[in-house]
Coordinates of C-alpha atoms in Angstrom, one line a residue:
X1 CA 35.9 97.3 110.5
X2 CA 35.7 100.0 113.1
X3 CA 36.6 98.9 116.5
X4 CA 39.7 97.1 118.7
X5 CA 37.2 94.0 119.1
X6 CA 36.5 93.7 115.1
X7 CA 40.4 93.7 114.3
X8 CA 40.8 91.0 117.5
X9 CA 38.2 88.6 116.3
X10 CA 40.3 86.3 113.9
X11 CA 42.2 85.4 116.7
X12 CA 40.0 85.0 119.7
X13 CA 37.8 82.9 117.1
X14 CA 40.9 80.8 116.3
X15 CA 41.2 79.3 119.8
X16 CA 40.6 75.9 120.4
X17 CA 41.1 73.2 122.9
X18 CA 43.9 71.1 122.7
X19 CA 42.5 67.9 121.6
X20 CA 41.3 69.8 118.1
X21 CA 45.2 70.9 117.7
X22 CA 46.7 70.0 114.4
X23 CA 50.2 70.8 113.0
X24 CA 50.3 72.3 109.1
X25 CA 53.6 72.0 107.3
X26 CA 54.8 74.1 104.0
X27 CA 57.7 73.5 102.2
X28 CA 59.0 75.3 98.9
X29 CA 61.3 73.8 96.6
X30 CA 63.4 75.4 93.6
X31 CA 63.0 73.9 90.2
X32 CA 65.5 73.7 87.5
X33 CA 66.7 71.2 84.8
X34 CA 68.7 68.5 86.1
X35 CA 71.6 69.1 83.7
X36 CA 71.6 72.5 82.2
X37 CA 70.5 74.1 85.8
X38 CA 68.0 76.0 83.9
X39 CA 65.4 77.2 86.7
X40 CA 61.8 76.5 85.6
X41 CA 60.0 79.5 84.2
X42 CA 56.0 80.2 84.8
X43 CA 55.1 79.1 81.7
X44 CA 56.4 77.4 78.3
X45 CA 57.7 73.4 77.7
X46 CA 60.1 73.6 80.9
X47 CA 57.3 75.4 83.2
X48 CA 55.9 74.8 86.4
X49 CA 52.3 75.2 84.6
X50 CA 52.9 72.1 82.5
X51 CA 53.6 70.8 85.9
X52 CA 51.2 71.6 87.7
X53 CA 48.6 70.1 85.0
X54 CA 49.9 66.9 84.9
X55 CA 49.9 67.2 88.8
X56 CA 46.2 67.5 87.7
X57 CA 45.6 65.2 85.2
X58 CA 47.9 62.3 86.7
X59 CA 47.6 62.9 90.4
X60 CA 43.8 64.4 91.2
X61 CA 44.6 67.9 91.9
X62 CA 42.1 70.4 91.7
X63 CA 43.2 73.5 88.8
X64 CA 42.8 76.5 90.6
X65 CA 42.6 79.0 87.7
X66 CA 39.1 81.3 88.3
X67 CA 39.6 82.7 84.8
X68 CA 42.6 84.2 84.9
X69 CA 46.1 82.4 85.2
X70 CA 47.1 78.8 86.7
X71 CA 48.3 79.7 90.3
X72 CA 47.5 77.0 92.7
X73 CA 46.2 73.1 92.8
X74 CA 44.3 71.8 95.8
X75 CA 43.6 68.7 97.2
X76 CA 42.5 67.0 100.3
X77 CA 42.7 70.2 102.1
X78 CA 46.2 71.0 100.8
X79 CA 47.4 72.9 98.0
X80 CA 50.3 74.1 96.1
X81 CA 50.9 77.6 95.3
X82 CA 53.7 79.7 93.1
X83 CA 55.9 82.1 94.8
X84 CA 57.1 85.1 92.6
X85 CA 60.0 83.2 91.0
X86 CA 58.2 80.0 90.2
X87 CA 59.4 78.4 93.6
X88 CA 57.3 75.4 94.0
X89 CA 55.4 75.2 97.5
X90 CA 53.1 72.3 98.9
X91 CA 50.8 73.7 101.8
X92 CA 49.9 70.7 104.0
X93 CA 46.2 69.6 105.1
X94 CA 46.0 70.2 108.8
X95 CA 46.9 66.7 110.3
X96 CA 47.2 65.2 114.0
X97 CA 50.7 64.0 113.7
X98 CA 54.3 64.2 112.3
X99 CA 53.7 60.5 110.2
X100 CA 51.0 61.8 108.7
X101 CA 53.1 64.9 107.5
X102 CA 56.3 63.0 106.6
X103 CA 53.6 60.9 104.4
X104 CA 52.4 63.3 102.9
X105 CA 55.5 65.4 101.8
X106 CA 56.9 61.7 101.0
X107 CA 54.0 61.5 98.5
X108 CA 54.1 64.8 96.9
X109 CA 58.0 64.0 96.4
X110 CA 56.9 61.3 94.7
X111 CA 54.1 62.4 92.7
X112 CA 56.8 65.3 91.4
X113 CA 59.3 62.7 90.5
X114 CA 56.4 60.6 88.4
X115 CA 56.0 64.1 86.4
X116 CA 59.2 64.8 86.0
X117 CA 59.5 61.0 84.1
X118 CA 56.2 61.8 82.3
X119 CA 57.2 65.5 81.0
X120 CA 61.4 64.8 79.9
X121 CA 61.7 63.8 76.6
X122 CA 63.1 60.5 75.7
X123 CA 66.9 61.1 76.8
X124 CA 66.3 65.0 77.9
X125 CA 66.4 66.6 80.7
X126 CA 64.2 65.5 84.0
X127 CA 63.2 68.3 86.4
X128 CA 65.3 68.2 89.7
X129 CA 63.5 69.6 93.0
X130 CA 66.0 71.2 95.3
X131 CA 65.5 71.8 99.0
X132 CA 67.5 75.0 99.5
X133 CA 67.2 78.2 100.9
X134 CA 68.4 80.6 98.0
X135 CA 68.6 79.5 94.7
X136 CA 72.2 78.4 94.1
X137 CA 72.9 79.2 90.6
X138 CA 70.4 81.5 89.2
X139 CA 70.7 85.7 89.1
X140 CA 67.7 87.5 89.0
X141 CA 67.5 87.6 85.1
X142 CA 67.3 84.4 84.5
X143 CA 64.0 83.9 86.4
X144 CA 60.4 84.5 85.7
X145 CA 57.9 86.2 87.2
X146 CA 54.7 84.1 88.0
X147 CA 51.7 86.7 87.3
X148 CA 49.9 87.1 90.2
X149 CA 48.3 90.9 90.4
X150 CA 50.0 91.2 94.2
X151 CA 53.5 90.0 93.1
X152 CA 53.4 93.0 90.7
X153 CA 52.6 95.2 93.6
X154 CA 55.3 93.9 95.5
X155 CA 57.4 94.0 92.8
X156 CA 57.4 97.6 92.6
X157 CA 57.1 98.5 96.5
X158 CA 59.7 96.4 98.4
X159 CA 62.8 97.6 96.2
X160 CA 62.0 101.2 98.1
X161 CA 62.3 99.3 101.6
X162 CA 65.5 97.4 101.6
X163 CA 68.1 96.0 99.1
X164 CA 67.3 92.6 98.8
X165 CA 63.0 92.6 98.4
X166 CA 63.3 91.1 94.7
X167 CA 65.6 88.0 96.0
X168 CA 63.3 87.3 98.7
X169 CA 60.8 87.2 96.5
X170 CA 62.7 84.9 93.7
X171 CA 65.3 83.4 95.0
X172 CA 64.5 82.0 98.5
X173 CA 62.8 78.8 99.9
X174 CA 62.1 78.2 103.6
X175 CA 60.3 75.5 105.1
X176 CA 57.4 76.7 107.9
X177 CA 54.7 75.3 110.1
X178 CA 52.0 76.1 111.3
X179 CA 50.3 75.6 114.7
X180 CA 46.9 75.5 116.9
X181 CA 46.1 78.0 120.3
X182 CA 44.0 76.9 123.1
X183 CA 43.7 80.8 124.1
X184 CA 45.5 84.6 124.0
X185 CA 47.8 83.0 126.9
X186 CA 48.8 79.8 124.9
X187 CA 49.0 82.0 121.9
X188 CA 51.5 84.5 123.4
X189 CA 53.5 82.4 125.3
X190 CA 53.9 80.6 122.0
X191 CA 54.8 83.4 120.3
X192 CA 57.4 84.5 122.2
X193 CA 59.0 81.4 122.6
X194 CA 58.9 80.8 118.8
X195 CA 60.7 84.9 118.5
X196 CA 63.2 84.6 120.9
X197 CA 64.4 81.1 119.7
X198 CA 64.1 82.4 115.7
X199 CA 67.9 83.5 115.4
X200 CA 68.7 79.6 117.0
X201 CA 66.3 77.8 114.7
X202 CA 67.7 79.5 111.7
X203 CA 71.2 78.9 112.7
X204 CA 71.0 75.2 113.2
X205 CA 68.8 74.7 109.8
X206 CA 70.6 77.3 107.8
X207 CA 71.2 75.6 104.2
X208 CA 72.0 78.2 101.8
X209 CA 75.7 78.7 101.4
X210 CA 76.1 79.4 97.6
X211 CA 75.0 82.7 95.5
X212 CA 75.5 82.9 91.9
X213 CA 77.3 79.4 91.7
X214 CA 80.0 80.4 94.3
X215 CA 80.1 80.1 98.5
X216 CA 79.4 83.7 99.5
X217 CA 81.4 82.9 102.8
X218 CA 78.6 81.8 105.5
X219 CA 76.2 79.5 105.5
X220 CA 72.6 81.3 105.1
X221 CA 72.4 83.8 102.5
X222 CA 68.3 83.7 102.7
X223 CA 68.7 85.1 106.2
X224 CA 71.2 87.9 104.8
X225 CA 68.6 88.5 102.4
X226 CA 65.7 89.0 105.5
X227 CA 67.9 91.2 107.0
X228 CA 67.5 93.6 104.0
X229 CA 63.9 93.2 103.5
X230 CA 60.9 95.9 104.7
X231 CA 61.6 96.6 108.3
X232 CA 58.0 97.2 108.6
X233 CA 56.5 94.3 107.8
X234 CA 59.3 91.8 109.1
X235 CA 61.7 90.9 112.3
X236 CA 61.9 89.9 115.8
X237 CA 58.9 92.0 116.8
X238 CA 59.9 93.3 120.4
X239 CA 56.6 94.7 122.1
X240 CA 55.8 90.5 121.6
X241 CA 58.6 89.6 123.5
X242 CA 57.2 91.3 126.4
X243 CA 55.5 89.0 129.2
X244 CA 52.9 90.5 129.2
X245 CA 52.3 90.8 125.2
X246 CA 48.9 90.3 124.1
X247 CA 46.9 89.9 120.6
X248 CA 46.4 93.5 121.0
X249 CA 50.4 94.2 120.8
X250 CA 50.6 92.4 117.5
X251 CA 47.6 94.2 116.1
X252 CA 49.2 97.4 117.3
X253 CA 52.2 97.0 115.2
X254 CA 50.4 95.5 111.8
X255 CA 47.6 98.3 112.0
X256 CA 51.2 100.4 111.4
X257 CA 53.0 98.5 108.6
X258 CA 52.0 99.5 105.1
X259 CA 49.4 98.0 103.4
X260 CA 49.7 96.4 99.5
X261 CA 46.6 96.2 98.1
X262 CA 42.4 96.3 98.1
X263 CA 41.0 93.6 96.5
X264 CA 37.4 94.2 95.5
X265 CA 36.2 91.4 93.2
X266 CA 38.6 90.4 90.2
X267 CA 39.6 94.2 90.6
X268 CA 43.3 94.3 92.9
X269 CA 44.2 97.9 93.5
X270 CA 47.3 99.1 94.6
X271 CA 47.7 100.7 98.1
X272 CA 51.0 101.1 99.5
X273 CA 51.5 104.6 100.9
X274 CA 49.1 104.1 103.8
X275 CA 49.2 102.0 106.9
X276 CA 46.0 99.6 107.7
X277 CA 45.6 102.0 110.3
X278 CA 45.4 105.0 108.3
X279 CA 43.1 102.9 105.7
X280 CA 40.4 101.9 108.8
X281 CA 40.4 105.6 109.4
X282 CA 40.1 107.3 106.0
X283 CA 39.3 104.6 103.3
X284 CA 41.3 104.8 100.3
X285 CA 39.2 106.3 97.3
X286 CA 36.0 105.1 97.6
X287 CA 36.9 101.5 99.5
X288 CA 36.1 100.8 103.5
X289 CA 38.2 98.5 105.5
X290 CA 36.4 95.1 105.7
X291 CA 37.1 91.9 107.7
X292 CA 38.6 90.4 105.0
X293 CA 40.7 93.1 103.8
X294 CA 42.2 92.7 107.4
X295 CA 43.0 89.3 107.0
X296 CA 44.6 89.7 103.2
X297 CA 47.0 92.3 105.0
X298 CA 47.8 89.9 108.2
X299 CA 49.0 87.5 105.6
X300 CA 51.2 90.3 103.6
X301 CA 53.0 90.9 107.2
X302 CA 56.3 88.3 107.3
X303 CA 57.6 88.3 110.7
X304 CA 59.9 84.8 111.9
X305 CA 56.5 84.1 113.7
X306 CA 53.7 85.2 112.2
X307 CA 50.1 84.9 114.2
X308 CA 47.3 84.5 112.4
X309 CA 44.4 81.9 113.1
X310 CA 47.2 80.0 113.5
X311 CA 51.0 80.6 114.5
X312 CA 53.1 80.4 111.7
X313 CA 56.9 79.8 112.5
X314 CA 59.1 81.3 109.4
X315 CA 62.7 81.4 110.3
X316 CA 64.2 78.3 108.9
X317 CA 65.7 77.2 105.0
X318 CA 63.9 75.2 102.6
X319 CA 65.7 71.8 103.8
X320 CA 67.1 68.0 101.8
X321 CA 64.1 65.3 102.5
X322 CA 65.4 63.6 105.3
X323 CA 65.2 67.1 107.5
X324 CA 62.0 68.4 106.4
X325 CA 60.3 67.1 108.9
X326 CA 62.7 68.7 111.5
X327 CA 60.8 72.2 112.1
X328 CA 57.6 71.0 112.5
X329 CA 58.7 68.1 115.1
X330 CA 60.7 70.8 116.7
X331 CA 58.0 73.5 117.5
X332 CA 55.4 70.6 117.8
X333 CA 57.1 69.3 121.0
X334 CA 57.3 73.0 122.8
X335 CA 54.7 74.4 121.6
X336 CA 51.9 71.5 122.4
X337 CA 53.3 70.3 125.5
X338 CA 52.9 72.7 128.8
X339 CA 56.0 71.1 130.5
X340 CA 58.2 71.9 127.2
X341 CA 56.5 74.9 126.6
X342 CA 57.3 76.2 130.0
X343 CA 61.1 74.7 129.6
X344 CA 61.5 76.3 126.7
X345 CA 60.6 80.1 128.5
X346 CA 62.7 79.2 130.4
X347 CA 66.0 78.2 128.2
X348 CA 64.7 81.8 126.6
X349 CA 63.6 83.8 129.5
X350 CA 66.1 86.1 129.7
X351 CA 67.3 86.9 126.4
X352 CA 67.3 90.3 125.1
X353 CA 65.7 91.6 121.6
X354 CA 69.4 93.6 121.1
X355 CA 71.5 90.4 121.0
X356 CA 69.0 88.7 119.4
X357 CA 69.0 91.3 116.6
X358 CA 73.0 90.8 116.9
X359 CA 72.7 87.3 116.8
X360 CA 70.7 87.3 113.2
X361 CA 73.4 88.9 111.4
X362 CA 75.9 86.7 113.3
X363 CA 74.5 83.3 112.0
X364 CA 74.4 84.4 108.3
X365 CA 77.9 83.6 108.3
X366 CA 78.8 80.7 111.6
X367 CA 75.4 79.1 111.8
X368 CA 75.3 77.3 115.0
X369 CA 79.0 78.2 115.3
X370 CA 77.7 81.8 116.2
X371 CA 78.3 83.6 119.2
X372 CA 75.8 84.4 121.9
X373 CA 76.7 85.2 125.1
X374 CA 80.8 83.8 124.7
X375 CA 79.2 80.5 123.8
X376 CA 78.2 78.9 120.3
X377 CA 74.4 79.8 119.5
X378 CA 74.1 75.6 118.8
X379 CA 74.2 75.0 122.5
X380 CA 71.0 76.6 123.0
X381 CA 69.5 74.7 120.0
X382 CA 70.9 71.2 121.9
X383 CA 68.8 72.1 124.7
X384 CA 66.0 73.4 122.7
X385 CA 65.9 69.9 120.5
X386 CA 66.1 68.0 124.0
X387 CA 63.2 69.7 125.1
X388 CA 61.0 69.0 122.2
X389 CA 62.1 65.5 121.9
X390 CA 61.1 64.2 125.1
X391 CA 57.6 66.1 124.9
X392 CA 57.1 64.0 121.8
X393 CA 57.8 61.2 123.2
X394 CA 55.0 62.1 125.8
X395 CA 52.4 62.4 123.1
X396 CA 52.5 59.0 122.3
X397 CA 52.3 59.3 118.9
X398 CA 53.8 55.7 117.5
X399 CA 53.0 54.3 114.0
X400 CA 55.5 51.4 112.7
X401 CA 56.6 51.2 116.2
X402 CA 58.5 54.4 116.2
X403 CA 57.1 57.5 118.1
X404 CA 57.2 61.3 116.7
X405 CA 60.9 62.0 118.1
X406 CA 62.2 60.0 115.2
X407 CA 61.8 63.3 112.9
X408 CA 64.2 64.9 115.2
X409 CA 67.0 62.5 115.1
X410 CA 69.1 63.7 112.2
X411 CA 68.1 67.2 113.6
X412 CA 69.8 65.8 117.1
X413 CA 72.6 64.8 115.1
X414 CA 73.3 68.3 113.7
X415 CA 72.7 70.2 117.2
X416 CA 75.2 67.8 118.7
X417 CA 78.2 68.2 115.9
X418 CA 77.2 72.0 116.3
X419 CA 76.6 71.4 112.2
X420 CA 74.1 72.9 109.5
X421 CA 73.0 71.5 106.7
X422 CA 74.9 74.2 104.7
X423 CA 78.3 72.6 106.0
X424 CA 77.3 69.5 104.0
X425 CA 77.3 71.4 100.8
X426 CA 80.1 73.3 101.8
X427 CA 82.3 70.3 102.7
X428 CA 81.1 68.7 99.2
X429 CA 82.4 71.6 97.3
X430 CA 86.0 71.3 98.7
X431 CA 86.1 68.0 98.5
X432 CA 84.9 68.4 95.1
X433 CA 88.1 70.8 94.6
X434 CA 90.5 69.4 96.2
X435 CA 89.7 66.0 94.4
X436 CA 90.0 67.5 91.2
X437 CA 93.5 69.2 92.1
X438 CA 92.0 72.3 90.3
X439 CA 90.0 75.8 91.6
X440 CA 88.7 76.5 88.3
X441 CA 91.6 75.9 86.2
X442 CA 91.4 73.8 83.0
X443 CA 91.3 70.1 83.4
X444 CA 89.5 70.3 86.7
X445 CA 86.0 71.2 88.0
X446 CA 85.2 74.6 88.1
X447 CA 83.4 76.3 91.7
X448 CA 80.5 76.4 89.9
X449 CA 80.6 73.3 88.9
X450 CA 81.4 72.0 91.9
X451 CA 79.0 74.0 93.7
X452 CA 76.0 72.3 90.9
X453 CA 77.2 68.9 92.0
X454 CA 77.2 69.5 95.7
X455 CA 73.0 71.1 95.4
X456 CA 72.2 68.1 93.5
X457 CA 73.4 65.4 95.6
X458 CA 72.5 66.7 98.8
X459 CA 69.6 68.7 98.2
X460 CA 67.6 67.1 95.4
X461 CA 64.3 66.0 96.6

């Protein structure tokens, strides 16, 4: 690794035409025990190891364990993987269209709840999958830490570069995508679309009202949590939203954000006082910047869109079954159609990276009731979803007699009531209260309670 045109290769090698274009969905999910709220540990009788091995033996996924600890399965050209705090995350198989992703989360969901039968005792407690952006009842001692060499790296480093590194690590979920580029054009018009619409996106899917058992008075404590998180390696990334941003702006700005680690063999050494930059330059001991050390420290970078062979979109909460669909339908109709695409630069065209950054801390607390520009952020969203609906309608994509806009429709629903999936819960927990004629006093359910019984219902996969 030497030159410009060796740290530029990944992505001009990534480009494709349009007919090879797929669409990759993650989603993470917390575990805990359906009654207790226990969250699942790494390891021991309620773990997400003895889940993931009857995944294996029961469900023909590949261990992943090269002599050192269980930390991923794999199948079919998808795979699940362990954040730091044991959240649970299914990376999809690159597929040509929405069905085939709402299939296959459909039967991971399904294959989980068969585990969860197979693994509770006779009358004990059953696993229960949430679809939430921070963990709703857990603090950080009750969690485990999976044991994966760069979590302990990370671990030590991101509590230096913010307040909240440790929860983003342990306590969030988000649901992402992943998307195709014809060229460095397609690529950085996608890009900026995908930035200047991130504070939107997050708004209208925010679904993470509760910390510690209680509402902490908005409606997306994950994205309060970004906001406190390594301002090098995370954000809005401005030079992108330039017009005339290329792949050599984004490498510009990761060559300058610390690096974590080396990874030479089974050996994973700690480096995180020196910029990718400064590594290519000097080396670090006796180690040389490689190809793939490049790529391991493009994927330690978290910006709300993050471009690598593909173009990952980050911004949104880990979301109940019948949305999950939502962000990949959303960013599938503008980003693979040129008539959306160019709609959507548009709708965005003129928006600033200040009142976007203002924007971000706005829709912690109002969602899509937020303010931008005297009107409610969920306006733009209503446009945004209109967009992308009728693009996918264009593609033609119909199986059962329905086309790919039918992922969007409860999304539609939410853009038009100016809602968030975190008012659900919220309007669950006061009902909850008010039923009970009680706010935590005896004879009547308690907030945390109530709080419990509105995750459950509403976000139980």
């Amino acid at each position: 690794m030497r030159s410009m045109d060796d740290l530029l290769a990944p992505f001009h090698e990534a480009c494709k035409p349009a007919s090879a274009f797929r669409v990759g969905a993650e989603a993470e999910k917390i575990g805990v025990l359906e009654r207790s709220l226990t969250p699942l540990a790494y390891d021991g009788d309620h773990g997400v190891v003895r889940v993931m091995r009857e995944l294996a033996r029961s469900h023909g996924w590949a261990l992943v364990e090269d002599g050192g600890p269980l930390l991923a399965l794999e199948k079919n050209h998808a795979s699940v993987t362990l954040e730091p705090g044991a959240q649970f995350e299914l990376s999809g198989a690159p597929l040509q269209d929405l069905h085939a992703i709402a299939a296959e989360f459909e039967a991971h969901r399904l294959e989980l709840e068969a585990v969860g039968k197979a693994l509770a005792p006779e009358g004990g407690e059953r696993i229960a999958w949430l679809g939430i952006g921070f963990h709703p009842f857990a603090r950080q001692a009750d969690l485990s830490w999976v044991p994966k060499p760069r979590y302990g790296v990370m671990r030590r480093y991101l509590p230096t570069r913010g307040d909240h590194g440790l929860d983003m690590m342990r306590r969030t979920a988000t649901v992402q995508a992943n998307f195709d580029y014809s060229s460095e054009e397609h690529a950085m018009r996608s890009v900026r679309v995908g930035l200047k619409l991130a504070p939107f996106f997050t708004a209208l899917f925010a679904n993470s009202p509760f910390y510690e058992g209680k509402p902490f008075g908005g409606r997306s404590f994950r994205a309060k949590v970004w906001l406190s998180v390594d301002p090098d390696r995370q954000g809005l990334l401005e030079p992108m939203l330039a017009p005339k941003a290329r792949f050599t702006d984004y490498v510009e700005w990761a060559l300058d954000a610390p690096m974590f680690v080396v990874i030479r063999g089974d050996e994973v050494v700690e480096n995180t006082g020196q910029s990718f930059r400064s590594f290519m330059r000097h080396g670090f001991g006796s180690h040389r910047a490689t190809m793939i050390d490049w790529v391991t420290h493009l994927n330690t970078l978290f910006p709300e869109v993050r471009l690598k062979r593909t173009i990952e979109v980050r911004g949104g909460d880990s979301l109940p079954k019948h949305l999950v669909v939502g962000p990949a339908a959303l960013f599938t109709g503008l980003l693979y159609d040129e008539k959306a695409l160019g709609e959507a630069e548009a709708l965005t065209e003129s928006f600033r990276f200040d009142e976007l950054q203002e924007l971000r801390s706005r829709v912690v607390i109002d969602g899509p009731r937020a303010q931008f520009r005297g009107r409610p952020a969920g306006e733009v969203m209503q446009r945004a979803v209109a967009i992308a609906k009728s693009a996918l309608q264009r593609r033609g994509k119909v199986e059962n007699g329905r086309d790919e806009a039918t992922y969007l429709e409860p999304v539609e629903r939410l853009a038009a009531e100016m809602r968030c999936p975190a008012d659900d819960l919220l309007d669950h927990v006061e009902q909850s209260q008010r039923s009970s004629g009680a706010t935590g006093t005896a004879g009547g359910a308690s907030i945390e309670e109530a709080v419990a019984a509105a995750s459950l219902r509403i976000c139980r996969l």
